[in-house]
Short mmCIF file of C-alpha atoms in Angstrom, two decimals:
data_model
loop_
_atom_site.label_atom_id
_atom_site.label_comp_id
_atom_site.label_asym_id
_atom_site.label_seq_id
_atom_site.Cartn_x
_atom_site.Cartn_y
_atom_site.Cartn_z
CA UNK R 458 -0.25 0.06 0.17
CA UNK R 459 2.87 2.04 0.68
CA UNK R 460 4.71 1.42 -2.52
CA UNK R 461 1.37 1.80 -4.10
CA UNK R 462 0.46 5.31 -2.86
CA UNK R 463 4.72 6.93 -3.52
CA UNK R 464 4.49 6.83 0.47
CA UNK R 465 8.64 7.21 1.87
CA UNK R 466 8.29 7.40 5.28
CA UNK R 467 5.49 5.51 7.87
CA UNK R 468 4.79 7.42 10.63
CA UNK R 469 4.26 4.88 13.82
CA UNK R 470 1.90 6.29 16.28
CA UNK R 471 -1.22 5.95 17.76
CA UNK R 472 -1.55 3.90 19.42
CA UNK R 473 1.94 3.94 20.99
CA UNK R 474 3.47 1.37 18.90
CA UNK R 475 5.38 -0.40 21.49
CA UNK R 476 2.36 -2.15 22.10
CA UNK R 477 2.50 -4.48 18.18
CA UNK R 478 6.75 -4.34 19.05
CA UNK R 479 7.63 -6.72 16.95
CA UNK R 480 5.33 -5.64 13.76
CA UNK R 481 6.52 -2.45 13.40
CA UNK R 482 10.27 -4.64 13.64
CA UNK R 483 9.21 -6.27 10.33
CA UNK R 484 7.70 -4.06 8.88
CA UNK R 485 10.13 -1.14 9.92
CA UNK R 486 13.43 -3.95 8.29
CA UNK R 487 10.81 -4.32 5.02
CA UNK R 488 10.10 -0.76 4.49
CA UNK R 489 12.98 0.00 4.14
CA UNK R 490 14.42 -2.79 1.74
CA UNK R 491 12.16 -0.31 -0.54
CA UNK R 492 13.52 2.60 0.80
CA UNK R 493 10.74 3.70 2.91
CA UNK R 494 11.57 5.04 5.92
CA UNK R 495 9.94 4.72 9.62
CA UNK R 496 9.26 7.20 12.66
CA UNK R 497 8.61 5.73 15.90
CA UNK R 498 6.15 8.16 18.02
CA UNK R 499 5.78 7.03 21.81
CA UNK R 500 6.23 7.29 25.48
CA UNK R 501 9.13 5.44 24.56
CA UNK R 502 9.09 3.11 28.19
CA UNK R 503 10.49 0.03 26.82
CA UNK R 504 12.93 -2.35 28.09
CA UNK R 505 16.82 -1.45 26.34
CA UNK R 506 17.16 -4.47 24.80
CA UNK R 507 13.94 -3.12 22.39
CA UNK R 508 15.30 0.90 21.63
CA UNK R 509 18.47 -0.89 20.74
CA UNK R 510 16.55 -2.81 18.03
CA UNK R 511 14.97 -0.40 16.70
CA UNK R 512 17.48 2.25 16.30
CA UNK R 513 18.98 -0.59 13.61
CA UNK R 514 15.45 -0.18 12.34
CA UNK R 515 13.93 3.10 12.50
CA UNK R 516 15.29 6.48 11.02
CA UNK R 517 13.21 9.32 13.23
CA UNK R 518 12.08 8.98 16.58
CA UNK R 519 9.78 11.44 17.93
CA UNK R 520 9.53 10.64 21.85
CA UNK R 521 7.22 12.10 24.35
CA UNK R 522 8.24 12.31 27.61
CA UNK R 523 5.28 13.50 29.98
CA UNK R 524 7.30 15.29 32.09
CA UNK R 525 10.52 14.99 34.72
CA UNK R 526 8.73 14.15 37.43
CA UNK R 527 9.21 10.46 39.09
CA UNK R 528 5.66 10.85 40.75
CA UNK R 529 3.86 11.96 38.22
CA UNK R 530 5.29 9.57 35.98
CA UNK R 531 3.46 6.76 38.66
CA UNK R 532 0.37 8.63 39.49
CA UNK R 533 -0.77 9.07 35.30
CA UNK R 534 1.38 6.72 33.50
CA UNK R 535 1.83 3.42 36.24
CA UNK R 536 5.35 3.18 34.64
CA UNK R 537 8.35 5.19 36.24
CA UNK R 538 10.70 8.39 34.83
CA UNK R 539 14.42 6.42 34.07
CA UNK R 540 13.84 4.02 31.41
CA UNK R 541 12.48 6.66 29.60
CA UNK R 542 15.30 8.91 29.61
CA UNK R 543 18.25 6.73 29.14
CA UNK R 544 16.07 5.58 26.17
CA UNK R 545 16.29 9.26 24.99
CA UNK R 546 20.04 8.60 25.24
CA UNK R 547 20.86 6.03 23.86
CA UNK R 548 19.07 7.12 20.77
CA UNK R 549 20.97 10.06 21.29
CA UNK R 550 24.25 9.01 21.26
CA UNK R 551 23.85 6.57 18.31
CA UNK R 552 23.27 10.25 16.12
CA UNK R 553 19.47 8.38 14.84
CA UNK R 554 17.52 12.16 14.28
CA UNK R 555 14.31 13.15 17.41
CA UNK R 556 12.63 15.31 18.69
CA UNK R 557 11.11 15.32 22.25
CA UNK R 558 7.87 16.46 22.98
CA UNK R 559 5.95 17.19 25.84
CA UNK R 560 1.80 17.21 26.62
CA UNK R 561 1.49 20.50 28.63
CA UNK R 562 -1.40 19.56 30.70
CA UNK R 563 -3.51 21.97 32.40
CA UNK R 564 -3.45 22.04 35.62
CA UNK R 565 -0.18 19.15 36.04
CA UNK R 566 2.27 20.03 34.02
CA UNK R 567 1.57 23.78 32.79
CA UNK R 568 4.20 25.30 35.29
CA UNK R 569 7.44 27.25 34.76
CA UNK R 570 9.28 24.36 36.75
CA UNK R 571 7.29 21.83 34.08
CA UNK R 572 9.24 23.10 31.07
CA UNK R 573 12.65 24.28 33.14
CA UNK R 574 13.29 20.45 34.58
CA UNK R 575 12.81 19.38 30.79
CA UNK R 576 14.98 21.96 29.18
CA UNK R 577 18.07 21.48 31.88
CA UNK R 578 17.64 18.04 30.89
CA UNK R 579 17.78 19.31 27.11
CA UNK R 580 20.62 21.21 27.81
CA UNK R 581 22.44 19.43 30.33
CA UNK R 582 22.21 15.25 28.48
CA UNK R 583 21.72 15.91 25.64
CA UNK R 584 22.07 18.92 23.25
CA UNK R 585 20.55 22.67 22.73
CA UNK R 586 19.50 20.68 19.15
CA UNK R 587 17.39 18.50 19.77
CA UNK R 588 14.04 19.92 18.60
CA UNK R 589 11.74 20.20 21.73
CA UNK R 590 7.47 20.61 21.22
CA UNK R 591 5.78 22.13 23.60
CA UNK R 592 1.92 20.19 22.48
CA UNK R 593 -1.44 21.42 24.12
CA UNK R 594 -3.70 18.38 26.10
CA UNK R 595 -7.51 18.86 24.78
CA UNK R 596 -9.47 17.08 27.52
CA UNK R 597 -10.62 13.15 26.88
CA UNK R 598 -11.80 9.89 28.19
CA UNK R 599 -11.44 9.42 31.99
CA UNK R 600 -9.21 13.10 31.94
CA UNK R 601 -12.40 15.54 30.83
CA UNK R 602 -12.01 17.70 34.22
CA UNK R 603 -9.44 19.50 32.76
CA UNK R 604 -9.78 22.18 29.93
CA UNK R 605 -7.90 22.31 27.09
CA UNK R 606 -4.32 23.92 27.37
CA UNK R 607 -4.59 27.42 27.35
CA UNK R 608 -2.67 28.97 24.25
CA UNK R 609 0.00 31.30 26.12
CA UNK R 610 0.74 28.37 28.43
CA UNK R 611 2.47 26.43 25.56
CA UNK R 612 3.89 29.79 23.85
CA UNK R 613 5.52 30.84 27.17
CA UNK R 614 7.25 27.24 27.13
CA UNK R 615 8.13 27.70 23.72
CA UNK R 616 9.60 31.23 24.23
CA UNK R 617 11.52 29.80 27.91
CA UNK R 618 13.07 27.35 25.83
CA UNK R 619 15.16 29.58 23.17
CA UNK R 620 15.10 31.73 25.82
CA UNK R 621 17.48 29.59 28.14
CA UNK R 622 19.11 28.29 24.85
CA UNK R 623 17.74 25.66 22.94
CA UNK R 624 17.38 26.60 19.43
CA UNK R 625 14.28 24.98 17.49
CA UNK R 626 11.57 25.07 20.01
CA UNK R 627 7.68 24.61 18.85
CA UNK R 628 4.18 24.34 20.36
CA UNK R 629 2.12 21.54 19.38
CA UNK R 630 -1.59 21.11 17.95
CA UNK R 631 -2.03 24.14 17.91
CA UNK R 632 -2.60 25.67 14.11
CA UNK R 633 -1.70 28.69 14.03
CA UNK R 634 0.87 31.49 14.68
CA UNK R 635 4.49 32.04 14.82
CA UNK R 636 5.33 29.17 17.29
CA UNK R 637 4.95 26.74 14.35
CA UNK R 638 7.76 28.08 12.74
CA UNK R 639 11.58 27.57 12.42
CA UNK R 640 13.89 29.96 12.98
CA UNK R 641 17.60 30.54 12.30
CA UNK R 642 19.17 29.78 15.78
CA UNK R 643 21.74 32.53 14.87
CA UNK R 644 20.12 35.59 13.15
CA UNK R 645 16.55 34.62 13.00
CA UNK R 646 15.60 34.71 9.68
CA UNK R 647 11.92 32.59 9.04
CA UNK R 648 12.69 29.53 7.37
CA UNK R 649 10.13 27.41 7.79
CA UNK R 650 6.60 28.40 7.85
CA UNK R 651 3.62 26.11 9.01
CA UNK R 652 -0.48 26.75 8.57
CA UNK R 653 -2.65 24.07 9.55
CA UNK R 654 -0.95 21.44 7.98
CA UNK R 655 0.76 22.90 5.33
CA UNK R 656 4.58 23.45 5.32
CA UNK R 657 6.67 26.76 3.14
CA UNK R 658 10.04 26.13 2.23
CA UNK R 659 11.65 29.20 1.90
CA UNK R 660 14.32 30.56 -0.07
CA UNK R 661 16.56 31.69 2.84
CA UNK R 662 16.42 27.46 4.29
CA UNK R 663 18.73 26.34 1.56
CA UNK R 664 19.24 21.81 0.34
CA UNK R 665 21.64 21.90 2.75
CA UNK R 666 20.21 23.42 6.11
CA UNK R 667 22.00 26.49 6.06
CA UNK R 668 20.81 29.85 6.70
CA UNK R 669 21.30 32.21 3.49
CA UNK R 670 20.81 35.04 5.19
CA UNK R 671 23.74 34.41 7.46
CA UNK R 672 25.56 31.25 6.69
CA UNK R 673 24.72 29.37 9.97
CA UNK R 674 24.67 25.12 9.51
CA UNK R 675 21.14 24.51 11.25
CA UNK R 676 20.20 20.67 12.25
CA UNK R 677 17.26 21.09 9.61
CA UNK R 678 18.11 17.93 6.89
CA UNK R 679 15.82 15.98 4.77
CA UNK R 680 14.63 19.00 3.05
CA UNK R 681 12.11 17.82 -0.21
CA UNK R 682 10.78 20.92 -1.65
CA UNK R 683 8.66 19.01 -3.85
CA UNK R 684 6.07 17.99 -0.83
CA UNK R 685 5.94 22.18 0.31
CA UNK R 686 5.31 25.68 -1.64
CA UNK R 687 7.86 28.64 -1.04
CA UNK R 688 4.75 30.92 0.37
CA UNK R 689 1.27 32.06 0.08
CA UNK R 690 1.26 33.77 -3.20
CA UNK R 691 2.73 30.32 -5.11
CA UNK R 692 -0.03 28.25 -3.08
CA UNK R 693 -2.74 30.45 -4.00
CA UNK R 694 -1.83 30.81 -7.86
CA UNK R 695 -1.31 26.72 -7.70
CA UNK R 696 -4.37 25.78 -5.97
CA UNK R 697 -7.07 28.22 -6.32
CA UNK R 698 -9.19 29.54 -8.43
CA UNK R 699 -10.96 33.23 -8.10
CA UNK R 700 -15.08 32.70 -8.78
CA UNK Z 1300 -26.01 15.00 -4.07
CA UNK Z 1301 -26.02 16.09 -0.27
CA UNK Z 1302 -23.99 18.85 1.11
CA UNK Z 1303 -22.26 18.89 4.96
CA UNK Z 1304 -21.07 22.37 4.69
CA UNK Z 1305 -18.71 24.27 8.07
CA UNK Z 1306 -18.02 27.62 9.12
CA UNK Z 1307 -14.59 27.71 10.03
CA UNK Z 1308 -14.40 29.09 13.69
CA UNK Z 1309 -11.19 30.01 16.34
CA UNK Z 1310 -11.32 27.02 18.18
CA UNK Z 1311 -11.05 23.92 15.71
CA UNK Z 1312 -8.67 23.84 12.53
CA UNK Z 1313 -8.95 20.08 12.09
CA UNK Z 1314 -12.16 18.02 10.85
CA UNK Z 1315 -12.01 14.01 10.61
CA UNK Z 1316 -13.89 12.64 7.90
CA UNK Z 1317 -15.63 9.55 7.55
CA UNK Z 1318 -17.42 8.05 4.65
CA UNK Z 1319 -19.58 4.86 4.29
CA UNK Z 1320 -20.37 3.33 1.86
CA UNK Z 1321 -23.43 1.19 3.08
CA UNK Z 1322 -24.44 0.31 -0.67
CA UNK Z 1323 -21.01 -1.09 -1.86
CA UNK Z 1324 -21.20 1.89 -4.98
CA UNK Z 1325 -18.43 3.66 -3.83
CA UNK Z 1326 -18.57 7.13 -5.21
CA UNK Z 1327 -16.46 10.55 -5.49
CA UNK Z 1328 -16.71 13.45 -2.72
CA UNK Z 1329 -15.75 16.84 -4.06
CA UNK Z 1330 -13.90 19.45 -1.46
CA UNK Z 1331 -14.72 23.13 -1.77
CA UNK Z 1332 -13.00 25.66 0.28
CA UNK Z 1333 -13.58 28.95 0.31
CA UNK Z 1334 -11.37 32.19 0.87
CA UNK Z 1335 -13.14 35.72 2.41
CA UNK Z 1336 -11.84 36.66 -0.70
CA UNK Z 1337 -13.67 35.34 -3.32
CA UNK Z 1338 -11.28 32.48 -4.41
CA UNK Z 1339 -11.72 29.08 -3.37
CA UNK Z 1340 -9.99 25.60 -4.08
CA UNK Z 1341 -11.22 22.67 -4.92
CA UNK Z 1342 -10.19 19.28 -3.99
CA UNK Z 1343 -11.58 14.99 -4.10
CA UNK Z 1344 -12.03 12.14 -2.15
CA UNK Z 1345 -12.41 8.51 -3.35
CA UNK Z 1346 -14.43 6.17 -1.52
CA UNK Z 1347 -13.12 2.73 -3.62
CA UNK Z 1348 -15.97 0.18 -4.67
CA UNK Z 1349 -16.93 -2.83 -2.08
CA UNK Z 1350 -14.78 -0.43 0.60
CA UNK Z 1351 -17.32 0.26 3.59
CA UNK Z 1352 -16.06 3.44 4.35
CA UNK Z 1353 -12.88 6.09 3.77
CA UNK Z 1354 -11.73 8.46 6.00
CA UNK Z 1355 -9.46 11.51 5.69
CA UNK Z 1356 -8.69 15.13 7.67
CA UNK Z 1357 -9.60 17.89 6.38
CA UNK Z 1358 -7.26 20.66 7.93
CA UNK Z 1359 -8.69 24.66 7.64
CA UNK Z 1360 -5.49 25.31 4.65
CA UNK Z 1361 -5.69 29.53 4.95
CA UNK Z 1362 -5.79 32.47 6.85
CA UNK Z 1363 -8.89 33.20 4.66
CA UNK Z 1364 -10.41 29.94 4.71
CA UNK Z 1365 -13.67 30.75 5.86
CA UNK Z 1366 -15.79 27.66 5.14
CA UNK Z 1367 -15.27 24.59 3.68
CA UNK Z 1368 -18.19 22.26 1.38
CA UNK Z 1369 -18.63 18.38 0.88
CA UNK Z 1370 -21.13 17.72 -1.40
CA UNK Z 1371 -21.69 13.58 -1.98
CA UNK Z 1372 -23.39 11.03 -3.37
CA UNK Z 1373 -26.73 10.48 -1.92
CA UNK Z 1374 -25.98 6.85 -1.21
CA UNK Z 1375 -22.60 7.71 1.29
CA UNK Z 1376 -23.21 8.37 4.77
CA UNK Z 1377 -21.00 11.47 5.99
CA UNK Z 1378 -19.86 11.44 9.30
CA UNK Z 1379 -17.99 14.22 10.56
CA UNK Z 1380 -15.89 15.10 13.89
CA UNK Z 1381 -14.30 17.95 14.94
CA UNK Z 1382 -10.30 16.95 16.42
CA UNK Z 1383 -7.27 18.73 18.57
CA UNK Z 1384 -5.12 16.56 17.24
CA UNK Z 1385 -4.81 14.72 13.26
CA UNK Z 1386 -3.77 11.57 15.10
CA UNK Z 1387 -6.45 11.75 17.41
CA UNK Z 1388 -9.71 8.67 15.99
CA UNK Z 1389 -12.55 10.27 17.88
CA UNK Z 1390 -16.24 8.51 18.82
CA UNK Z 1391 -18.26 11.56 19.11
CA UNK Z 1392 -20.07 13.24 15.40
CA UNK Z 1393 -21.58 16.32 15.11
CA UNK Z 1394 -23.20 15.51 11.89
CA UNK Z 1395 -23.74 12.39 10.11
CA UNK Z 1396 -26.19 12.77 7.16
#
């Protein structure tokens, strides 16, 4: 199906792909033979051995760290924090591309203290080049008593991350605003603009991930301009008709 | 033909659409996005013959996009859900026809 539809990356998510680990391994391995990449989005509560196996076949990891707080993990996830952090370090040590997301839950983790703990972990144990996404929570299933995370909270988290030295910080489950975009860490030129599920790759980002405004080498890679327009004018010209 | 129309509001950017195929005939859904400045964009989704259903996400795609409309064959049944997260599988629709 992926080959028939020219899919070049499989995204393993919802449910957490840890629950069908063997299927993911078999399929990702087979997909790789055909040039199809795999992305693994997970809470990453796995054994070290499982992560080592995944690293052989997965091209991108999206790691969801709920909070840098052992009590939070025990209370809300029934798991514990240390394996998640250790596994993240394993992926980091292998040079595989990964990004971290933190679900900002109203009433629980929408605090500066939580944001700082996440930022500290990345700065001290990983790298300021690792992208972090502060994602809005929405009420669902058994957690209906809290409101959707206010935009101000995730924007504040993202700004805090940038102020403290992380180079790529974003908000998630949000669909407009500058906090979705990618900027040059050096000169702050916009490199990639996002709106809804649309992406615009600007001329300010060359095919090697270099900012053409100041020459800074970003860590943005696998740039495929065929999947995106440059700007709204181009988008409107190509896809919209006047009536 | 039947028609669904939705006016975008600031609180939701995403619609999860499921087209059901009880007769097994399939069909084409025409999706039209209407901008405030008079422009429009058309897209299609195909529900294959013999498929039980077809699901897809519609995201608001332009800052000026005011409405989205779906026209579809009368023998199909459309269910539409508002979602906050494109990867989320919703269970409570706000439109069924």
